[in-house]
C-alpha positions as a Markdown table, in Angstrom:
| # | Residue | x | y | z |
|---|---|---|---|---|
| 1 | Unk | -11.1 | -17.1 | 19.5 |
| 2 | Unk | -13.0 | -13.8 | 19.9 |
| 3 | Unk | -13.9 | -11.4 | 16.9 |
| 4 | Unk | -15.1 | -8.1 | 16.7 |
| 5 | Unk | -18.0 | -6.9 | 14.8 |
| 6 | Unk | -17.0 | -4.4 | 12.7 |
| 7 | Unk | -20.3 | -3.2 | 10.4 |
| 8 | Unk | -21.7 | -6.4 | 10.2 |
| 9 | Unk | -17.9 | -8.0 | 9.6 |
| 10 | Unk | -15.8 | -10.0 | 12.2 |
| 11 | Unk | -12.3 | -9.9 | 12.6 |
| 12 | Unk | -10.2 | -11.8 | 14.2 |
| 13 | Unk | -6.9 | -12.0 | 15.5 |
| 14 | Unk | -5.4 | -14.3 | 13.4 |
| 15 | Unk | -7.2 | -12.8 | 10.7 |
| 16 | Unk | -5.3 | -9.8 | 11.3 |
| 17 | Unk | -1.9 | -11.4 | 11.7 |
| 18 | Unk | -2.0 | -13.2 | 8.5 |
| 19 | Unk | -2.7 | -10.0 | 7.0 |
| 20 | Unk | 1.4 | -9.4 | 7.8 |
| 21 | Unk | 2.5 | -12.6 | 7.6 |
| 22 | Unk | 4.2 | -12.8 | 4.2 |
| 23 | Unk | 4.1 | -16.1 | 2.3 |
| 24 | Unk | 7.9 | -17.4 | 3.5 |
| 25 | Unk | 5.8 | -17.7 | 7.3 |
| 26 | Unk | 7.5 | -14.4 | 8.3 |
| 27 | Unk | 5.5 | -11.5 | 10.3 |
| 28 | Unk | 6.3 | -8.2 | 9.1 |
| 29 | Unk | 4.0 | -4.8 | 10.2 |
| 30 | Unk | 5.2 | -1.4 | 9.0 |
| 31 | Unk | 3.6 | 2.2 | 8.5 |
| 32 | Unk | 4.8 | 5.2 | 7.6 |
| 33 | Unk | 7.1 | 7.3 | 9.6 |
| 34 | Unk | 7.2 | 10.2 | 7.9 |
| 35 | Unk | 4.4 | 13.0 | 5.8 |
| 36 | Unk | 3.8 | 11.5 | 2.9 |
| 37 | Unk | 4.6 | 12.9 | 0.0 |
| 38 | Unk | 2.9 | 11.4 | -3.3 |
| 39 | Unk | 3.9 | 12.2 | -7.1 |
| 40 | Unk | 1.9 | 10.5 | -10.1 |
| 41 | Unk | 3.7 | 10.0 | -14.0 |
| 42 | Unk | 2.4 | 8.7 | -16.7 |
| 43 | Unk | -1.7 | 10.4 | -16.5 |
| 44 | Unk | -3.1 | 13.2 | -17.4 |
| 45 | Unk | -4.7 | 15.7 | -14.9 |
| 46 | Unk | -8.0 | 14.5 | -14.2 |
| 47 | Unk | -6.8 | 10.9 | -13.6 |
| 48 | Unk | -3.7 | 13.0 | -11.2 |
| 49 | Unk | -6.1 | 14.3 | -9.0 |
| 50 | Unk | -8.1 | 11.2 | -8.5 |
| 51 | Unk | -5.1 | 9.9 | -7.1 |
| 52 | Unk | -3.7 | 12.3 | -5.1 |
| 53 | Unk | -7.7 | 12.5 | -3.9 |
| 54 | Unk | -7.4 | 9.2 | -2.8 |
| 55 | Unk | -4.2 | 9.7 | -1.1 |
| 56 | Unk | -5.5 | 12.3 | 0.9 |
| 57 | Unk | -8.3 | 10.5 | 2.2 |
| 58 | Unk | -6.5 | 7.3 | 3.6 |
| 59 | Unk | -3.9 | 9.2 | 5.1 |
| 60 | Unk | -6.8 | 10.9 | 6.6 |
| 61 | Unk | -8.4 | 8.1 | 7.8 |
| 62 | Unk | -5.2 | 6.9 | 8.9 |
| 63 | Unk | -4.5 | 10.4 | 11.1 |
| 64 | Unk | -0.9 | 10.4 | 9.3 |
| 65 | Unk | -0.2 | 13.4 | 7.7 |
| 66 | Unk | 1.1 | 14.7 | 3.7 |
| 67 | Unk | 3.4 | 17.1 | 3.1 |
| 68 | Unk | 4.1 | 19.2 | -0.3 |
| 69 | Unk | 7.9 | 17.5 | -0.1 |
| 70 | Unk | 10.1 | 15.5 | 1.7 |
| 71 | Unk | 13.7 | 17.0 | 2.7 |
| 72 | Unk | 15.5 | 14.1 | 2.0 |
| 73 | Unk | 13.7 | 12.6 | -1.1 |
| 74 | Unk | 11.2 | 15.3 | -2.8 |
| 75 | Unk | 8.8 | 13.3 | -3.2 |
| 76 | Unk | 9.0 | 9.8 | -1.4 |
| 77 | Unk | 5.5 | 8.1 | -3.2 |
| 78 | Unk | 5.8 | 7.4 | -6.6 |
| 79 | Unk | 3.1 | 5.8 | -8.7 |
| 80 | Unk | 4.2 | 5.4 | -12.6 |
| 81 | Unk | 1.4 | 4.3 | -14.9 |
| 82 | Unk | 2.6 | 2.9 | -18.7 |
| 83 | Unk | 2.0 | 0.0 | -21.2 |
| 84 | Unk | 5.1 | -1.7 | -21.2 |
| 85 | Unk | 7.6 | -2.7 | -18.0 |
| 86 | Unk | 10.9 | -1.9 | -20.4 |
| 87 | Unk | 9.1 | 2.0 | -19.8 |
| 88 | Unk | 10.8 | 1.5 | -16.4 |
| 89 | Unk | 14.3 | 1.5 | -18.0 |
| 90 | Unk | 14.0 | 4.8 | -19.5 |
| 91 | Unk | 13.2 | 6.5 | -16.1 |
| 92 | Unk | 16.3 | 8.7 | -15.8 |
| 93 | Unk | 18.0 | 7.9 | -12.2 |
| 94 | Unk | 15.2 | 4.9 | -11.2 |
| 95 | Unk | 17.8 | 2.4 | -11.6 |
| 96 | Unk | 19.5 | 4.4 | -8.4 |
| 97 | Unk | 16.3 | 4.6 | -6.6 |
| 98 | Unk | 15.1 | 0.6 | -7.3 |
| 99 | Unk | 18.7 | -1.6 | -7.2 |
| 100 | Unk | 18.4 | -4.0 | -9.9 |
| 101 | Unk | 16.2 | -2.7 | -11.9 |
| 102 | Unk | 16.7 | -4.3 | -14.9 |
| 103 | Unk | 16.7 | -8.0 | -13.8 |
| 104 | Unk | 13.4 | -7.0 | -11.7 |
| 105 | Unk | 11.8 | -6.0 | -14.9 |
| 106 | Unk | 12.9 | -9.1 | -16.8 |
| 107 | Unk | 10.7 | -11.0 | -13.8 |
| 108 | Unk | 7.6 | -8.9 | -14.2 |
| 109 | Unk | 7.9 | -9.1 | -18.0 |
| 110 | Unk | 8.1 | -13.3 | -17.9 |
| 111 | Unk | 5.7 | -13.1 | -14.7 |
| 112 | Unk | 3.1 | -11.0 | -17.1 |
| 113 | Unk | 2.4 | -8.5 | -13.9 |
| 114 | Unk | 0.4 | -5.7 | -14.3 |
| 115 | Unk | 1.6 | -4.2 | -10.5 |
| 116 | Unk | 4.2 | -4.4 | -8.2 |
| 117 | Unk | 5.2 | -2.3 | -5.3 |
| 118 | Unk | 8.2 | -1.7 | -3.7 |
| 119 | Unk | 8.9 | -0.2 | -0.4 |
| 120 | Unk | 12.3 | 1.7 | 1.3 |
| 121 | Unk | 12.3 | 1.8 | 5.1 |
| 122 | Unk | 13.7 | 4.0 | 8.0 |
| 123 | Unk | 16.5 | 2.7 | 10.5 |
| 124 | Unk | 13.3 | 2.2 | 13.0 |
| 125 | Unk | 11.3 | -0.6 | 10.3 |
| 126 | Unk | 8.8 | 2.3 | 9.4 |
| 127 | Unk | 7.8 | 2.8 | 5.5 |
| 128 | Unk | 10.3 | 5.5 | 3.6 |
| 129 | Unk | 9.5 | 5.7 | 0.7 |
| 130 | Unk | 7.4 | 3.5 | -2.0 |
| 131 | Unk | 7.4 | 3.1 | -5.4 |
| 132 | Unk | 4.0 | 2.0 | -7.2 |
| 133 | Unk | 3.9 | 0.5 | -10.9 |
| 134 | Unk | 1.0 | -0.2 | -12.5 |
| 135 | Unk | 0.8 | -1.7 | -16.0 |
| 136 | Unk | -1.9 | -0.4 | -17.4 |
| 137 | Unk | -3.2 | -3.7 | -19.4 |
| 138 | Unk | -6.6 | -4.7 | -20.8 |
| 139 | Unk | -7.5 | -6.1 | -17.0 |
| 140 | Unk | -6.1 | -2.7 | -15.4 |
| 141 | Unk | -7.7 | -0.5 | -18.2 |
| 142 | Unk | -10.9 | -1.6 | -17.5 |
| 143 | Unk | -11.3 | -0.6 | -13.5 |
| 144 | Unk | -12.5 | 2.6 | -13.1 |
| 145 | Unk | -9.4 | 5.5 | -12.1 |
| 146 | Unk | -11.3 | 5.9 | -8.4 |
| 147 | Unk | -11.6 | 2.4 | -7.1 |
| 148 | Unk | -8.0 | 1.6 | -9.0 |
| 149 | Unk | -6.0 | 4.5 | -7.3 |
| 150 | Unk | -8.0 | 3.7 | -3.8 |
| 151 | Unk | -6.8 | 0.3 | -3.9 |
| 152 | Unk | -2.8 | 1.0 | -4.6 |
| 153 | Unk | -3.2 | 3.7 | -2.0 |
| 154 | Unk | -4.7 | 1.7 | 0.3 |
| 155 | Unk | -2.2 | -1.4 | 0.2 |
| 156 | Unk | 0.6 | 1.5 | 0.4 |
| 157 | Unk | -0.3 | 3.5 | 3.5 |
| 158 | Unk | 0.8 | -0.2 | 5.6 |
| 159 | Unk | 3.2 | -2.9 | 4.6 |
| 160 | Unk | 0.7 | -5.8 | 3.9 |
| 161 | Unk | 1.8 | -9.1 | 3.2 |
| 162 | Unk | 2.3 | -10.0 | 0.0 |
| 163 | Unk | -0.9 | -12.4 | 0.5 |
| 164 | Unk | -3.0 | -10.0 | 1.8 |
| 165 | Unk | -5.6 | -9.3 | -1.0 |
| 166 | Unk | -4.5 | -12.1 | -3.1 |
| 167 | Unk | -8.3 | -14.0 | -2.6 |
| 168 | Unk | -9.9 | -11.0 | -1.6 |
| 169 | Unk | -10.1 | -7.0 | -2.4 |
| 170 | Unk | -9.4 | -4.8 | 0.4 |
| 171 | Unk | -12.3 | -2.9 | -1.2 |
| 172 | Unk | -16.1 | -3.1 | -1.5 |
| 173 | Unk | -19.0 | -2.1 | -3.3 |
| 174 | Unk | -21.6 | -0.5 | -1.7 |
| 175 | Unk | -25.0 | 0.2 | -4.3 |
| 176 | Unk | -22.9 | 1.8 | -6.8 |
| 177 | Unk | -19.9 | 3.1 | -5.1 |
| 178 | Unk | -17.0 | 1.3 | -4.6 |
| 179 | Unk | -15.2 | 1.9 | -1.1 |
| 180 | Unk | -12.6 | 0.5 | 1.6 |
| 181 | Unk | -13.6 | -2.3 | 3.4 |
| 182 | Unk | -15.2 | -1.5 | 6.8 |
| 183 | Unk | -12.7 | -3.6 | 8.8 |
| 184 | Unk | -9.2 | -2.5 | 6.6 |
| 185 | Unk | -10.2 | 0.9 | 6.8 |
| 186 | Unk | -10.1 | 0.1 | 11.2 |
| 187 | Unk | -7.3 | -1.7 | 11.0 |
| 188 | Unk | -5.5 | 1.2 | 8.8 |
| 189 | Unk | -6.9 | 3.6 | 11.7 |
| 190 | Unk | -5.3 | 1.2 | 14.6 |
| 191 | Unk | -2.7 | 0.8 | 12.7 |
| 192 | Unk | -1.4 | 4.2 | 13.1 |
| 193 | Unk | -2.4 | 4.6 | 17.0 |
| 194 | Unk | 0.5 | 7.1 | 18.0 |
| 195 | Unk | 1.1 | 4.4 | 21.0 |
| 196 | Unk | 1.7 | 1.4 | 18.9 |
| 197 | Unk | 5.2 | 1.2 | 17.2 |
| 198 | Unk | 6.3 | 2.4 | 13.2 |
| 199 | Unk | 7.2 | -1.6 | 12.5 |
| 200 | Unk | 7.5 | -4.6 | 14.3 |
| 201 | Unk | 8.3 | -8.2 | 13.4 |
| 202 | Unk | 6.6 | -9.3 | 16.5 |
| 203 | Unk | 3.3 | -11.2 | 15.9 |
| 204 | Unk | 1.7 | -10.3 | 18.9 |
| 205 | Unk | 1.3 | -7.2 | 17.2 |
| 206 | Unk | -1.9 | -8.3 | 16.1 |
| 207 | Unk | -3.4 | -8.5 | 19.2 |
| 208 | Unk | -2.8 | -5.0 | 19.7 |
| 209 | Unk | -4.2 | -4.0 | 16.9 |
| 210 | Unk | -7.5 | -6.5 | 17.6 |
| 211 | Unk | -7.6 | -4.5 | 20.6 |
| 212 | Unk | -7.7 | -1.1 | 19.4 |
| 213 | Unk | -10.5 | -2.6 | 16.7 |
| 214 | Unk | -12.5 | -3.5 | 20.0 |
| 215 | Unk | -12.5 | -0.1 | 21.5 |
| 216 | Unk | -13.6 | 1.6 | 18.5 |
| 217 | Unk | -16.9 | -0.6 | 18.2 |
């Protein structure tokens, strides 16, 4: 199969279709169809900013757009940073905005998880709203707030599989600085080519998206 060279890093495309094929076999691709609209709990300022910094560079890199609220939702990005997943019951109103909220926090508890993401969606398939939580344990505590906040933006602006990054980051180190992987940050860009559609569940979607890689190298 052919692969493009993308910075000294060939893709694929079944590389890029197992990157939305979610563990039960099924190929799901979404972005966002609306501004984005990001709000961060649980850090203090300097920390806020990194993350909203890193918000507004993917969505640049993306061409998709942020807005300063959503008219439906306010905000419709949320990323909560705390110690302990029983925080997450004492949210006022979350238990409206994430169905289930308890017996979901009894899993991550027992699980031991230290992340989890949860996304709403548009009568088209496109991405809502998301909701980011991130546990901040001993493992979490110890990655630096830039390349932490660039990675949970990064595996927000699309709906990746639930495998996706599970063997490898979707970031790298370059010398000293840590940044997006030459061939995500493409596929983020083809990802969000105006002509291609908000979601599909069609996984000849991936050759679209190996196509646009090839005519941006």
């Amino acid at each position: 199969m052919a692969a493009t060279q993308c910075r000294g890093l060939r893709v694929t495309p079944e590389d890029i279709q197992t990157l939305f094929t979610r563990e039960c076999g099924e190929f799901l691709f979404a972005r966002w169809g609306r501004p984005i609209v990001p709000i961060v709990f649980g850090v203090q300022d300097g920390t806020l900013a990194t993350v909203k910094g890193a918000f507004e560079a993917v969505v640049t890199l993306a061409g998709h757009k942020m807005a300063e609220t959503d008219p439906e939702l306010g905000a419709n990005c949320m990323v909560f940073f705390f110690r302990d997943w029983k925080e997450l019951l004492e949210v006022p109103d979350l238990d409206r905005l994430i169905p289930d909220l308890a017996p979901l926090v009894d899993r991550l508890v027992a699980a031991d998880a230290n992340q989890y993401r949860v996304f709403r969606f548009e009568e088209d398939g496109a991405i809502r709203a998301a909701f980011v939580f991130l546990r901040m344990d001993n493992e979490l505590s110890q990655v630096p707030a830039e390349t932490l906040a660039l990675s949970q933006v990064v595996q927000t602006i699309l709906l990746w599989s639930d495998t996706a990054f599970r063997a490898q980051s979707p970031l790298a180190v370059a010398g000293e600085t840590t940044v997006l992987r030459p061939d995500v940050a493409a596929l983020i860009r083809a990802a969000y080519d105006p002509v291609l559609p908000g979601a599909t569940q069609d996984s000849a979607h991936a050759l679209r998206l190996f196509a646009r890689l090839q005519a941006s190298h």
